[in-house]
Amino acid sequence: MIEVVNAFVDGNALLVTERVGSEMRKLRLRPEYSFFVRASDLDEDFAAMLRGSRALLAMKREGDWVRLCWADEWTRKAMVRGRKAQKNWSRAGEEEKAEPSPFQQRGIQTFEGDVDPVCRWLTDTPDARIARARRGYGDLETDSRCTIVEAKQGKARVVAIGLSSEDETFQWKDVLREWTDAEERRIIEGFFAQATQCGFDQLLFWNGEDFDFEVLSKRIERLGLDVDMRMKLWLDHMVLFRRMNLNSSDSGAEKQSMALQAIAQSQIGEGKEEIPPEVAARWPGRSLGSLTYELWEAGGWFRDLLVRYCMKDVLLMPRIERKTGFVALFDTLCDACRVLPDSRGLLPTRQMDGFMLPLAAARGHRFPTREWTDEESKPFAGAFVMAPKIRGIAREVHVVDFASLYPSIILTWNMSPETKARDLPVNGPIPEGYCRSPKTGTGFSTAVDGILPIALREMIRLRKEWSEKAAKLPPGTPEAKEAQRWSMAYKVAANSFYGVVGSPFSRFYDRSVAESVTQNGVWLIQETISAAEERGMRAVYGDTDSAFFQGASQTEVEAFVKWCNEELYPSLLAKVGCRKEHVAIKLAYEKAFERIVIVEKKRYAGVFRHYKGTLAKPMPAIGEAFDPARHSRPEIKGLEFKRGDATVLARQLQEAVIMDMMRGVERLADYRSHLERALAHVCTEDLPIGEVQQVKSLSKRPKDYHRKTPTGKDAEVPPHVKVAERIEAAGKSLGEGARVAYVVVDGSDGIEAISAEEYRGECDRYYLWEKLVYPPTMRVLEAAFPDEDWQTGLEKIRPKKQKPTADQRAVAKADAVGQASLFTALGDPALANPAPPVAASSEAKTTEGGAAVLSQELEWEMRWRE
DNA sequence: ACCTATCTGATGGCTG
DNA sequence: CAGCCATCAGAT
């Protein structure tokens, strides 16, 4: 057994680091640039010609295949793809013609001709297994006078570095003593020496892919250090956290920022480092992270502060890991999928490569070389979502769902690129030895198990094995936790397979297979719903793999699920040709909602009666405070409460209303008072930035958003992009994936917004209410009480524009930004004073606003009673 | 550089 | 200039 710690190609060597007991050993191997062809495709003449080629290093017969090993990557590429047409600019007018490779000329298909030497070696060395990495966590501070872009170009000196072991018993930090190259060389070399001495193979940095790793590599190059970055596995803890947390985060609060401080706050309750008064006094309004040079330059206590700040960030990471266990799970996943645990190992395409290639090779199967196409791939149809059939607050709604629907479908229909039937009629009788996807007509051979089902069955088997092992071990022990991680790793990997098959960038891409997976899902859930309705149950909603039913008791639903599994599916699946021993479709009775309100497709809130047979805790009674020990929280899907791009005010109001609905509040006046309180707050009180900001991420660089309108003008870019450009104009750079926090200061005619940092308490409160806070809650109320008239008079509060004179135009603008005329909206003209509202003290504002709100509340109460 | 379905909000054209 | 529709973007 070879325990592989690391492996990379260095020139013409494949360097593998292996752990043997407590020793590290280095293997120096030849990197293999190979592909396979079918032995039957290779005639004697061509084989002889190849043998004579100096570029071919080896040719080996392996079963039905011939393995051809080439001198280098360039040669292999030319043999696989031929030479592309190239414009030769040096010789004007001349163009080099495209030249197909000898394999292309003969129409010989190549297989696995894009696999890199590390993956190739891991695939061909069944003895090799990915070692559990020893983890170190690090952070570095660079010269704050440089922009991020400059720093990533290697122009910013590294000022300080911190490093810690996972258990924090080892901690190391260093800072420049002089502003010289020699000093920077000393601390960077020190960092690597410490990491190596501690035996860290894997180094985790927060946002490392987008900053630290690039900076380090550029500085190493610039300073000419004798350090090889490739000797370590670099893993971006932030990217890892984001991927793993996608499935488990609940409220919108956690989704606003991926900053280390924000994640630390939500995960371990460890907050931001307070800015010491000395710093605030000397550099008002600046964050510690933006002052690295200044703190260093000030020396003494300030320089120590810089180092403490750096080290604090380092230590947050192992603490987050102790809470989440995400890195340990990832390491297990890498072990299971035979990929190295660095940032690239996070990509599902690589994980599937790592799992599938060896498994297929052992069964004599090879995959076609991955084609590189610029063409847009045709989209394919996905899941079925039923339009909600109920209005109002429904009682006793039962939910059934399929266990791991897509993997089960792949098993049941024996779906795999190589089992896919060619020339099978899309309808009519199904020939013996085939099954068919009823909605796409795509058929699959059932004679030999497909490689994809084999892989999935293996994963499911291993998952079960580890779950059983975990159950036998004393709970909470490291062994039990490790067994649970294995079980979870196989689940994660198995669930990502369908997505990889649907991705044009993967070697397993097959559009018709992917579409048949989703469409078999559509067929199954629709058949289930029809069968239920025939038995008198009413389907009220369903999404992809679930159906929501009314009009049946718990016992009846249980009986229905049993009947589906024992009779319905076996008979349906036999009719489409699936073999009995392949059938893996299983319906489960997942839960029942005591109360549920479905606002739209994919948007609902409900409270459980039971979950997987376990009786749920009740909601707090009306008027009773929420106590997590005794009460359930409602399950909320898709609504603004769950969304990081909604304002906090919108989420709070929506949550308050949902909590009341779920505990049975029926008096509409109670809901109204929530609205009124919120409106009064929005209109008249101080609004901290955290309550009013919207957060959206950039899916590309800001400049890439610009385009022309159909009429040829420059089109407006989305508000968050405009703000990103304001931020960039102020000297900070924002790239793809950056999150922009912003506040709308005038939404009366188009959107005018500022960045959250520029916010000084002034925003367009009309816009905030009319567009951000009120509608999400109103949609829930309208769904819950559809027969009420929800013309509350609260939906539009911005005063109408009257034909303004030149003079008045200026005032109108001030109005939109300020709040004076809000008092008009609240119905008290006496308070509608256009004098500068911003200058008023917060106390005065609250008092005035309070009075205005009170009169309004009375008025509503009266209208309500009528 | 794992999938699609779906909602909501902003923009921009067109219409009456 | 409100209302309708199409399109894009982001989040789930």
Coordinates of C-alpha atoms in Angstrom, one line a residue, chain A residues 74-595:
Chain A
W74 CA 2.3 18.4 -26.6
T75 CA 2.7 15.3 -28.8
R76 CA -0.2 13.6 -27.2
K77 CA -2.4 16.6 -27.8
A78 CA -1.4 16.7 -31.5
M79 CA -2.1 13.0 -31.8
V80 CA -5.6 13.4 -30.2
R81 CA -6.8 16.6 -31.8
G82 CA -4.5 17.2 -34.7
R83 CA -3.1 20.6 -35.4
K84 CA -5.6 23.5 -35.4
A85 CA -5.7 26.1 -38.2
Q86 CA -3.5 29.0 -37.1
K87 CA -3.2 32.4 -38.5
N88 CA 0.4 33.2 -39.0
W89 CA 0.7 36.9 -38.3
S90 CA 4.4 37.1 -38.9
R91 CA 3.9 36.2 -42.5
A92 CA 1.1 38.5 -43.7
G93 CA -1.7 36.7 -45.5
E94 CA -0.4 33.2 -44.9
E95 CA -2.4 30.8 -42.9
E96 CA -1.3 27.4 -41.5
K97 CA -3.8 24.8 -42.5
A98 CA -5.5 22.6 -40.0
E99 CA -3.9 19.2 -40.1
P100 CA -5.7 16.2 -38.7
S101 CA -3.7 13.6 -36.7
P102 CA -2.9 10.2 -38.1
F103 CA -5.6 8.8 -35.8
Q104 CA -8.2 11.3 -37.0
Q105 CA -7.3 10.6 -40.6
R106 CA -8.0 6.9 -40.0
G107 CA -11.2 7.6 -38.0
I108 CA -9.7 5.9 -34.9
Q109 CA -11.3 7.1 -31.7
T110 CA -9.0 7.9 -28.8
F111 CA -9.8 7.2 -25.1
E112 CA -8.7 9.0 -22.0
G113 CA -6.4 11.1 -24.0
D114 CA -6.7 14.1 -21.7
V115 CA -6.0 12.4 -18.4
D116 CA -3.2 14.2 -16.5
P117 CA -0.2 12.2 -15.3
V118 CA -1.1 12.3 -11.7
C119 CA -4.6 11.0 -12.3
R120 CA -3.2 8.5 -14.7
W121 CA -0.8 7.2 -12.1
L122 CA -3.4 7.0 -9.4
T123 CA -5.7 5.2 -11.7
D124 CA -3.1 2.6 -12.7
T125 CA -1.7 2.1 -9.2
P126 CA -4.4 0.2 -7.3
D127 CA -2.0 0.1 -4.3
A128 CA -2.0 3.8 -4.0
R129 CA -4.4 5.5 -1.6
I130 CA -4.7 9.1 -0.6
A131 CA -3.1 9.7 2.8
R132 CA -4.9 11.7 5.4
A133 CA -3.4 15.1 5.2
R134 CA -1.7 16.9 8.1
R135 CA -3.3 20.3 8.2
G136 CA -1.9 23.7 8.9
Y137 CA -3.9 26.9 8.8
G138 CA -2.3 30.1 7.6
D139 CA -2.9 33.8 6.8
L140 CA -0.7 36.5 5.4
E141 CA -0.9 40.3 5.5
T142 CA 0.5 42.4 2.6
D143 CA 1.3 46.0 2.1
S144 CA -2.0 47.8 2.3
R145 CA -0.9 50.7 0.1
C146 CA -1.3 48.3 -2.9
T147 CA -4.6 47.4 -4.4
I148 CA -5.7 43.8 -4.3
V149 CA -5.0 43.5 -8.0
E150 CA -1.5 44.9 -7.5
A151 CA -1.0 42.5 -4.6
K152 CA -2.0 39.6 -6.8
Q153 CA 0.4 40.7 -9.4
G154 CA 3.1 40.3 -6.8
K155 CA 3.7 44.0 -6.2
A156 CA 2.8 44.1 -2.5
R157 CA 5.3 43.0 0.0
V158 CA 4.3 40.3 2.5
V159 CA 4.4 42.1 5.9
A160 CA 3.3 39.3 8.3
I161 CA 2.5 35.6 8.3
G162 CA 0.8 33.3 10.8
L163 CA 0.6 29.6 10.9
S164 CA -1.2 27.2 13.3
S165 CA -1.8 23.5 13.7
E166 CA -5.3 22.2 13.8
D167 CA -5.3 21.8 17.6
E168 CA -3.7 25.2 18.0
T169 CA -0.8 23.7 20.1
F170 CA 1.6 24.8 17.5
Q171 CA 1.5 28.5 16.6
W172 CA 4.0 30.5 14.7
K173 CA 4.0 34.1 13.5
D174 CA 6.5 36.5 12.1
V175 CA 6.7 40.1 10.8
L176 CA 9.2 42.1 8.9
R177 CA 11.8 43.7 11.1
E178 CA 13.0 46.0 8.3
W179 CA 11.3 47.0 5.0
T180 CA 13.7 44.9 2.9
D181 CA 13.7 42.0 0.5
A182 CA 16.0 40.1 2.8
E183 CA 13.5 40.4 5.7
E184 CA 10.6 39.3 3.5
R185 CA 12.7 36.4 2.3
R186 CA 13.3 35.5 5.9
I187 CA 9.7 35.4 6.9
I188 CA 8.4 33.5 3.8
E189 CA 11.2 30.9 4.1
G190 CA 10.5 30.7 7.8
F191 CA 6.9 30.0 7.0
F192 CA 7.8 27.1 4.7
A193 CA 10.4 25.8 7.1
Q194 CA 7.9 25.8 10.0
A195 CA 5.2 24.1 7.9
T196 CA 7.6 21.4 6.8
Q197 CA 9.0 20.9 10.2
C198 CA 5.6 20.4 11.6
G199 CA 4.8 17.9 8.9
F200 CA 1.9 20.0 7.4
D201 CA 1.1 18.6 3.9
Q202 CA -2.0 20.6 3.4
L203 CA -2.2 24.4 4.0
L204 CA -5.6 26.1 4.4
F205 CA -6.1 29.8 3.8
W206 CA -9.4 31.7 3.8
N207 CA -10.0 32.9 0.3
G208 CA -6.6 31.5 -0.6
E209 CA -7.4 30.8 -4.2
D210 CA -8.3 34.4 -4.9
F211 CA -5.5 36.0 -2.9
D212 CA -2.9 34.4 -0.6
F213 CA -1.8 31.5 -2.9
E214 CA -1.3 33.9 -5.9
V215 CA 0.5 36.5 -3.7
L216 CA 2.8 33.8 -2.2
S217 CA 3.7 32.3 -5.5
K218 CA 4.4 35.7 -7.1
R219 CA 6.6 36.9 -4.2
I220 CA 8.5 33.6 -4.2
E221 CA 9.2 34.2 -7.9
R222 CA 10.1 37.8 -7.5
L223 CA 12.4 37.3 -4.5
G224 CA 14.0 34.2 -6.2
L225 CA 13.3 32.0 -3.2
D226 CA 14.3 28.3 -3.2
V227 CA 10.8 27.2 -2.3
D228 CA 8.4 25.0 -4.4
M229 CA 4.7 25.8 -3.8
R230 CA 3.8 22.4 -5.3
M231 CA 5.3 20.6 -2.3
K232 CA 2.2 21.5 -0.4
L233 CA -1.5 20.9 -1.0
W234 CA -3.1 24.4 -1.0
L235 CA -6.8 24.3 0.0
D236 CA -9.1 27.3 0.1
H237 CA -11.0 26.9 3.3
M238 CA -13.6 29.5 2.1
V239 CA -14.5 27.7 -1.1
L240 CA -14.7 24.4 0.8
F241 CA -16.9 25.9 3.4
R242 CA -19.2 27.4 0.8
R243 CA -19.6 24.1 -1.0
M244 CA -20.3 22.1 2.1
N245 CA -22.5 24.7 3.7
L246 CA -24.8 25.0 0.7
N247 CA -26.8 22.0 1.9
S248 CA -27.1 22.9 5.5
S249 CA -27.4 26.7 6.1
D250 CA -30.9 27.7 7.2
S251 CA -31.7 31.4 7.5
G252 CA -30.7 34.1 5.1
A253 CA -28.4 35.6 7.8
E254 CA -25.6 33.2 7.1
K255 CA -25.6 33.9 3.4
Q256 CA -24.7 37.6 3.3
S257 CA -21.0 37.4 3.7
M258 CA -18.3 34.8 3.2
A259 CA -15.8 37.0 5.1
L260 CA -13.9 35.0 7.6
Q261 CA -15.1 37.2 10.4
A262 CA -18.8 36.8 9.4
I263 CA -18.6 33.0 9.1
A264 CA -16.7 32.8 12.4
Q265 CA -19.5 34.9 14.0
S266 CA -22.2 32.6 12.7
Q267 CA -20.4 29.3 13.3
I268 CA -18.5 29.8 16.6
G269 CA -19.9 33.1 17.9
E270 CA -16.4 34.6 17.8
G271 CA -16.7 38.1 16.6
K272 CA -14.8 40.8 15.0
E273 CA -11.7 42.1 16.6
E274 CA -12.6 45.5 18.1
I275 CA -10.6 48.3 16.6
P276 CA -8.6 49.7 19.6
P277 CA -9.3 53.4 20.4
E278 CA -5.6 54.2 19.6
V279 CA -6.2 53.0 16.0
A280 CA -9.6 54.6 15.6
A281 CA -8.2 57.9 16.8
R282 CA -5.2 57.8 14.5
W283 CA -6.9 56.4 11.4
P284 CA -10.6 57.2 11.8
G285 CA -13.0 54.9 9.9
R286 CA -10.3 52.4 8.7
S287 CA -10.4 48.7 9.3
L288 CA -7.4 46.9 10.7
G289 CA -7.1 44.8 7.5
S290 CA -6.7 48.0 5.4
L291 CA -4.0 49.4 7.7
T292 CA -1.3 46.7 7.5
Y293 CA 1.4 49.0 6.2
E294 CA 0.4 51.9 8.6
L295 CA 0.4 49.6 11.6
W296 CA 3.7 48.1 10.6
E297 CA 5.3 51.5 10.0
A298 CA 4.1 52.9 13.3
G299 CA 6.0 50.1 15.0
G300 CA 6.0 49.0 18.6
W301 CA 2.6 48.4 20.0
F302 CA 0.9 48.9 16.6
R303 CA 3.2 46.4 14.9
D304 CA 2.3 43.8 17.6
L305 CA -1.3 44.6 17.0
L306 CA -0.8 43.7 13.3
V307 CA 0.6 40.4 14.2
R308 CA -2.1 39.6 16.7
Y309 CA -4.7 40.5 14.1
C310 CA -3.1 38.2 11.6
M311 CA -2.9 35.3 14.1
K312 CA -6.5 35.8 15.2
D313 CA -7.6 35.2 11.6
V314 CA -5.5 32.1 11.4
L315 CA -7.0 30.6 14.6
L316 CA -10.6 31.2 13.6
M317 CA -10.1 28.6 10.9
P318 CA -9.3 25.5 13.0
R319 CA -12.1 26.6 15.3
I320 CA -14.6 26.7 12.5
E321 CA -13.3 23.3 11.4
R322 CA -13.8 21.9 14.9
K323 CA -17.4 23.1 14.8
T324 CA -18.3 22.0 11.2
G325 CA -15.9 19.1 10.4
F326 CA -16.1 20.1 6.8
V327 CA -12.3 19.7 6.1
A328 CA -12.3 16.2 7.7
L329 CA -15.2 15.2 5.5
F330 CA -13.5 16.6 2.4
D331 CA -10.3 14.6 3.2
T332 CA -12.5 11.5 3.5
L333 CA -14.2 12.3 0.2
C334 CA -10.7 12.7 -1.4
D335 CA -9.7 9.3 0.0
A336 CA -12.9 7.8 -1.4
C337 CA -12.5 9.4 -4.8
R338 CA -8.7 9.2 -5.1
V339 CA -8.1 12.9 -5.6
L340 CA -5.5 15.0 -3.8
P341 CA -7.1 17.1 -1.0
D342 CA -6.3 20.5 -2.5
S343 CA -8.7 23.1 -4.0
R344 CA -8.9 21.3 -7.3
G345 CA -10.2 18.3 -5.5
L346 CA -13.3 20.2 -4.7
L347 CA -14.5 20.0 -8.3
P348 CA -17.1 17.2 -8.7
T349 CA -15.8 16.4 -12.2
R350 CA -12.4 15.5 -10.7
Q351 CA -14.0 13.5 -7.9
M352 CA -16.0 11.5 -10.4
D353 CA -12.8 11.0 -12.6
G354 CA -11.0 9.7 -9.5
F355 CA -13.7 7.3 -8.6
M356 CA -14.7 6.1 -12.0
L357 CA -11.4 5.7 -14.0
P358 CA -9.9 3.0 -11.8
L359 CA -13.2 1.2 -11.4
A360 CA -13.8 1.2 -15.1
A361 CA -10.2 0.2 -15.9
A362 CA -10.5 -2.8 -13.6
R363 CA -13.5 -3.9 -15.7
G364 CA -11.9 -3.3 -19.1
H365 CA -13.7 -0.1 -19.8
R366 CA -12.2 3.2 -21.1
F367 CA -13.9 6.6 -21.5
P368 CA -13.6 8.7 -24.7
T369 CA -11.2 11.5 -24.7
R370 CA -12.9 14.7 -23.4
E371 CA -13.7 16.9 -26.3
W372 CA -13.0 20.6 -26.1
T373 CA -15.9 22.5 -27.7
D374 CA -16.7 26.1 -27.8
E375 CA -20.2 25.4 -28.9
E376 CA -23.0 25.9 -26.6
S377 CA -24.5 22.6 -25.6
K378 CA -28.2 22.1 -26.0
P379 CA -30.2 22.5 -22.8
F380 CA -32.1 19.5 -21.5
A381 CA -35.4 19.2 -19.6
G382 CA -35.3 18.9 -15.9
A383 CA -37.6 18.1 -13.0
F384 CA -41.4 18.5 -12.6
V385 CA -42.8 21.1 -10.2
M386 CA -46.5 21.0 -9.6
A387 CA -48.3 24.3 -9.3
P388 CA -49.6 24.5 -5.7
K389 CA -53.2 23.5 -5.6
I390 CA -54.1 25.0 -2.2
R391 CA -54.8 28.5 -0.9
G392 CA -54.8 29.6 2.6
I393 CA -53.3 27.8 5.6
A394 CA -53.7 24.1 5.0
R395 CA -54.0 21.6 7.9
E396 CA -52.6 18.1 7.9
V397 CA -50.6 17.8 4.7
H398 CA -48.6 14.6 4.2
V399 CA -45.3 14.5 2.3
V400 CA -43.9 11.4 0.5
D401 CA -40.6 11.5 -1.3
F402 CA -38.2 9.2 -3.2
A403 CA -34.9 8.3 -1.5
S404 CA -31.9 9.5 -3.6
L405 CA -34.1 9.7 -6.6
Y406 CA -31.5 10.3 -9.4
P407 CA -29.0 7.6 -8.3
S408 CA -31.9 5.2 -7.9
I409 CA -33.1 6.0 -11.5
I410 CA -29.6 5.4 -12.9
L411 CA -29.5 2.0 -11.1
T412 CA -33.0 1.0 -12.1
W413 CA -32.7 1.7 -15.8
N414 CA -29.0 0.6 -15.8
M415 CA -28.1 4.0 -17.3
S416 CA -24.6 4.5 -18.5
P417 CA -23.0 6.0 -21.6
E418 CA -22.0 2.5 -22.8
T419 CA -25.3 0.8 -22.0
K420 CA -27.3 3.4 -24.0
A421 CA -29.0 1.6 -26.9
R422 CA -28.5 2.8 -30.4
D423 CA -31.2 2.4 -33.0
L424 CA -33.8 1.3 -30.4
P425 CA -37.3 2.4 -31.5
V426 CA -38.6 5.2 -29.2
N427 CA -42.0 3.6 -28.8
G428 CA -43.8 0.3 -29.5
P429 CA -42.8 -3.0 -27.9
I430 CA -39.5 -3.0 -26.0
P431 CA -37.1 -5.8 -27.3
E432 CA -35.9 -8.4 -24.8
G433 CA -32.7 -7.2 -23.0
Y434 CA -33.6 -3.5 -23.1
C435 CA -35.5 -1.0 -21.0
R436 CA -36.7 2.3 -22.0
S437 CA -37.2 5.8 -20.5
P438 CA -40.9 6.4 -21.2
K439 CA -40.6 10.2 -21.7
T440 CA -37.5 10.4 -23.8
G441 CA -37.6 7.1 -25.6
T442 CA -34.0 6.5 -24.8
G443 CA -33.3 2.8 -24.3
F444 CA -30.6 1.0 -22.3
S445 CA -29.3 -2.5 -22.5
T446 CA -30.1 -4.5 -19.4
A447 CA -27.9 -7.4 -20.3
V448 CA -24.6 -6.2 -18.7
D449 CA -24.4 -3.9 -15.7
G450 CA -23.4 -0.4 -16.7
I451 CA -20.2 1.2 -15.4
L452 CA -22.2 4.1 -13.8
P453 CA -24.6 1.8 -11.9
I454 CA -21.6 -0.3 -10.9
A455 CA -19.9 2.7 -9.4
L456 CA -23.1 3.9 -7.7
R457 CA -23.9 0.4 -6.3
E458 CA -20.3 0.3 -4.9
M459 CA -20.8 3.7 -3.3
I460 CA -24.1 2.8 -1.8
R461 CA -22.7 -0.5 -0.5
L462 CA -19.8 1.3 1.1
R463 CA -22.1 4.0 2.6
K464 CA -24.2 1.3 4.2
E465 CA -21.2 -0.5 5.5
W466 CA -19.9 2.7 7.1
S467 CA -23.3 3.7 8.5
E468 CA -23.6 0.3 10.2
K469 CA -20.1 0.5 11.5
A470 CA -20.9 4.0 12.9
A471 CA -24.0 2.7 14.6
K472 CA -22.0 -0.1 16.4
L473 CA -19.3 2.3 17.7
P474 CA -19.8 4.2 20.9
P475 CA -21.4 7.5 19.8
G476 CA -19.2 10.6 19.8
T477 CA -15.9 8.7 19.7
P478 CA -13.4 9.7 17.0
E479 CA -13.9 6.2 15.4
A480 CA -17.7 6.7 15.2
K481 CA -17.2 10.2 13.8
E482 CA -14.8 8.9 11.2
A483 CA -17.2 6.2 10.2
Q484 CA -20.0 8.8 9.8
R485 CA -17.7 10.9 7.6
W486 CA -17.1 7.9 5.3
S487 CA -20.8 7.3 5.1
M488 CA -21.5 11.0 4.3
A489 CA -18.6 11.2 1.8
Y490 CA -20.1 8.4 -0.3
K491 CA -23.5 10.0 -0.1
V492 CA -22.1 13.4 -1.3
A493 CA -20.1 11.7 -4.2
A494 CA -23.1 9.5 -5.3
N495 CA -25.4 12.5 -5.4
S496 CA -23.0 14.6 -7.6
F497 CA -22.8 12.0 -10.3
Y498 CA -26.0 12.9 -12.1
G499 CA -24.8 16.6 -12.3
V500 CA -21.5 15.6 -13.7
V501 CA -23.2 13.5 -16.4
G502 CA -25.2 16.6 -17.3
S503 CA -22.1 18.8 -17.5
P504 CA -20.7 19.4 -21.0
F505 CA -17.3 19.9 -19.4
S506 CA -17.1 16.4 -18.0
R507 CA -15.8 13.3 -19.7
F508 CA -19.0 11.6 -18.6
Y509 CA -21.3 14.1 -20.3
D510 CA -24.2 12.6 -22.1
R511 CA -27.1 14.8 -22.7
S512 CA -29.6 12.1 -23.5
V513 CA -28.6 10.1 -20.4
A514 CA -28.9 13.1 -18.2
E515 CA -32.2 14.1 -19.6
S516 CA -33.5 10.5 -19.3
V517 CA -32.6 10.7 -15.6
T518 CA -34.7 13.8 -15.0
Q519 CA -37.5 12.7 -17.2
N520 CA -37.8 9.3 -15.6
G521 CA -38.1 11.2 -12.3
V522 CA -40.9 13.3 -13.8
W523 CA -42.6 10.1 -14.9
L524 CA -42.3 8.4 -11.5
I525 CA -43.6 11.3 -9.5
Q526 CA -46.5 11.9 -11.9
E527 CA -47.5 8.2 -11.9
T528 CA -47.3 8.3 -8.1
I529 CA -49.6 11.4 -7.9
S530 CA -52.1 9.8 -10.3
A531 CA -52.2 6.6 -8.4
A532 CA -52.8 8.5 -5.1
E533 CA -55.6 10.6 -6.6
E534 CA -57.3 7.4 -7.8
R535 CA -57.2 6.3 -4.2
G536 CA -59.0 9.5 -3.1
M537 CA -56.0 11.4 -1.9
R538 CA -55.6 14.9 -3.1
A539 CA -52.1 16.0 -4.4
V540 CA -51.6 19.7 -3.5
Y541 CA -48.0 20.2 -4.4
G542 CA -44.8 18.4 -5.5
D543 CA -41.3 19.2 -6.5
T544 CA -38.9 16.8 -8.3
D545 CA -39.0 13.9 -5.9
S546 CA -41.8 14.8 -3.5
A547 CA -45.6 14.9 -3.4
F548 CA -47.8 16.7 -0.8
F549 CA -51.2 15.1 -0.1
Q550 CA -54.3 16.1 1.7
G551 CA -57.4 14.0 2.5
A552 CA -55.8 11.0 4.0
S553 CA -54.9 9.8 7.4
Q554 CA -51.4 8.9 8.5
T555 CA -52.2 5.2 8.3
E556 CA -53.6 5.6 4.9
V557 CA -50.5 7.4 3.6
E558 CA -48.4 4.6 5.2
A559 CA -50.4 2.0 3.4
F560 CA -50.2 3.9 0.1
V561 CA -46.4 4.2 0.3
K562 CA -46.2 0.4 1.1
W563 CA -48.4 -0.4 -1.9
C564 CA -46.3 1.9 -4.2
N565 CA -43.2 0.1 -3.3
E566 CA -44.6 -3.4 -3.4
E567 CA -47.0 -3.2 -6.3
L568 CA -47.1 0.0 -8.3
Y569 CA -43.4 0.5 -9.0
P570 CA -42.5 -3.2 -9.7
S571 CA -45.3 -3.4 -12.2
L572 CA -44.7 0.0 -13.8
L573 CA -41.0 -0.6 -14.1
A574 CA -41.4 -4.1 -15.5
K575 CA -43.6 -2.6 -18.2
V576 CA -40.7 -0.3 -19.4
G577 CA -38.3 -3.2 -19.4
C578 CA -36.3 -2.6 -16.2
R579 CA -34.9 -5.8 -14.7
K580 CA -36.4 -6.7 -11.3
E581 CA -32.9 -7.0 -9.7
H582 CA -32.0 -3.5 -10.9
V583 CA -35.0 -1.8 -9.4
A584 CA -34.0 0.6 -6.6
I585 CA -36.9 3.1 -6.6
K586 CA -38.2 3.5 -3.1
L587 CA -40.9 5.9 -1.9
A588 CA -40.8 7.0 1.8
Y589 CA -43.3 8.7 4.0
E590 CA -41.2 11.6 5.1
K591 CA -43.3 13.9 7.2
A592 CA -46.6 15.6 7.8
F593 CA -47.2 19.3 8.2
E594 CA -49.6 20.3 10.9
R595 CA -50.0 23.6 9.1

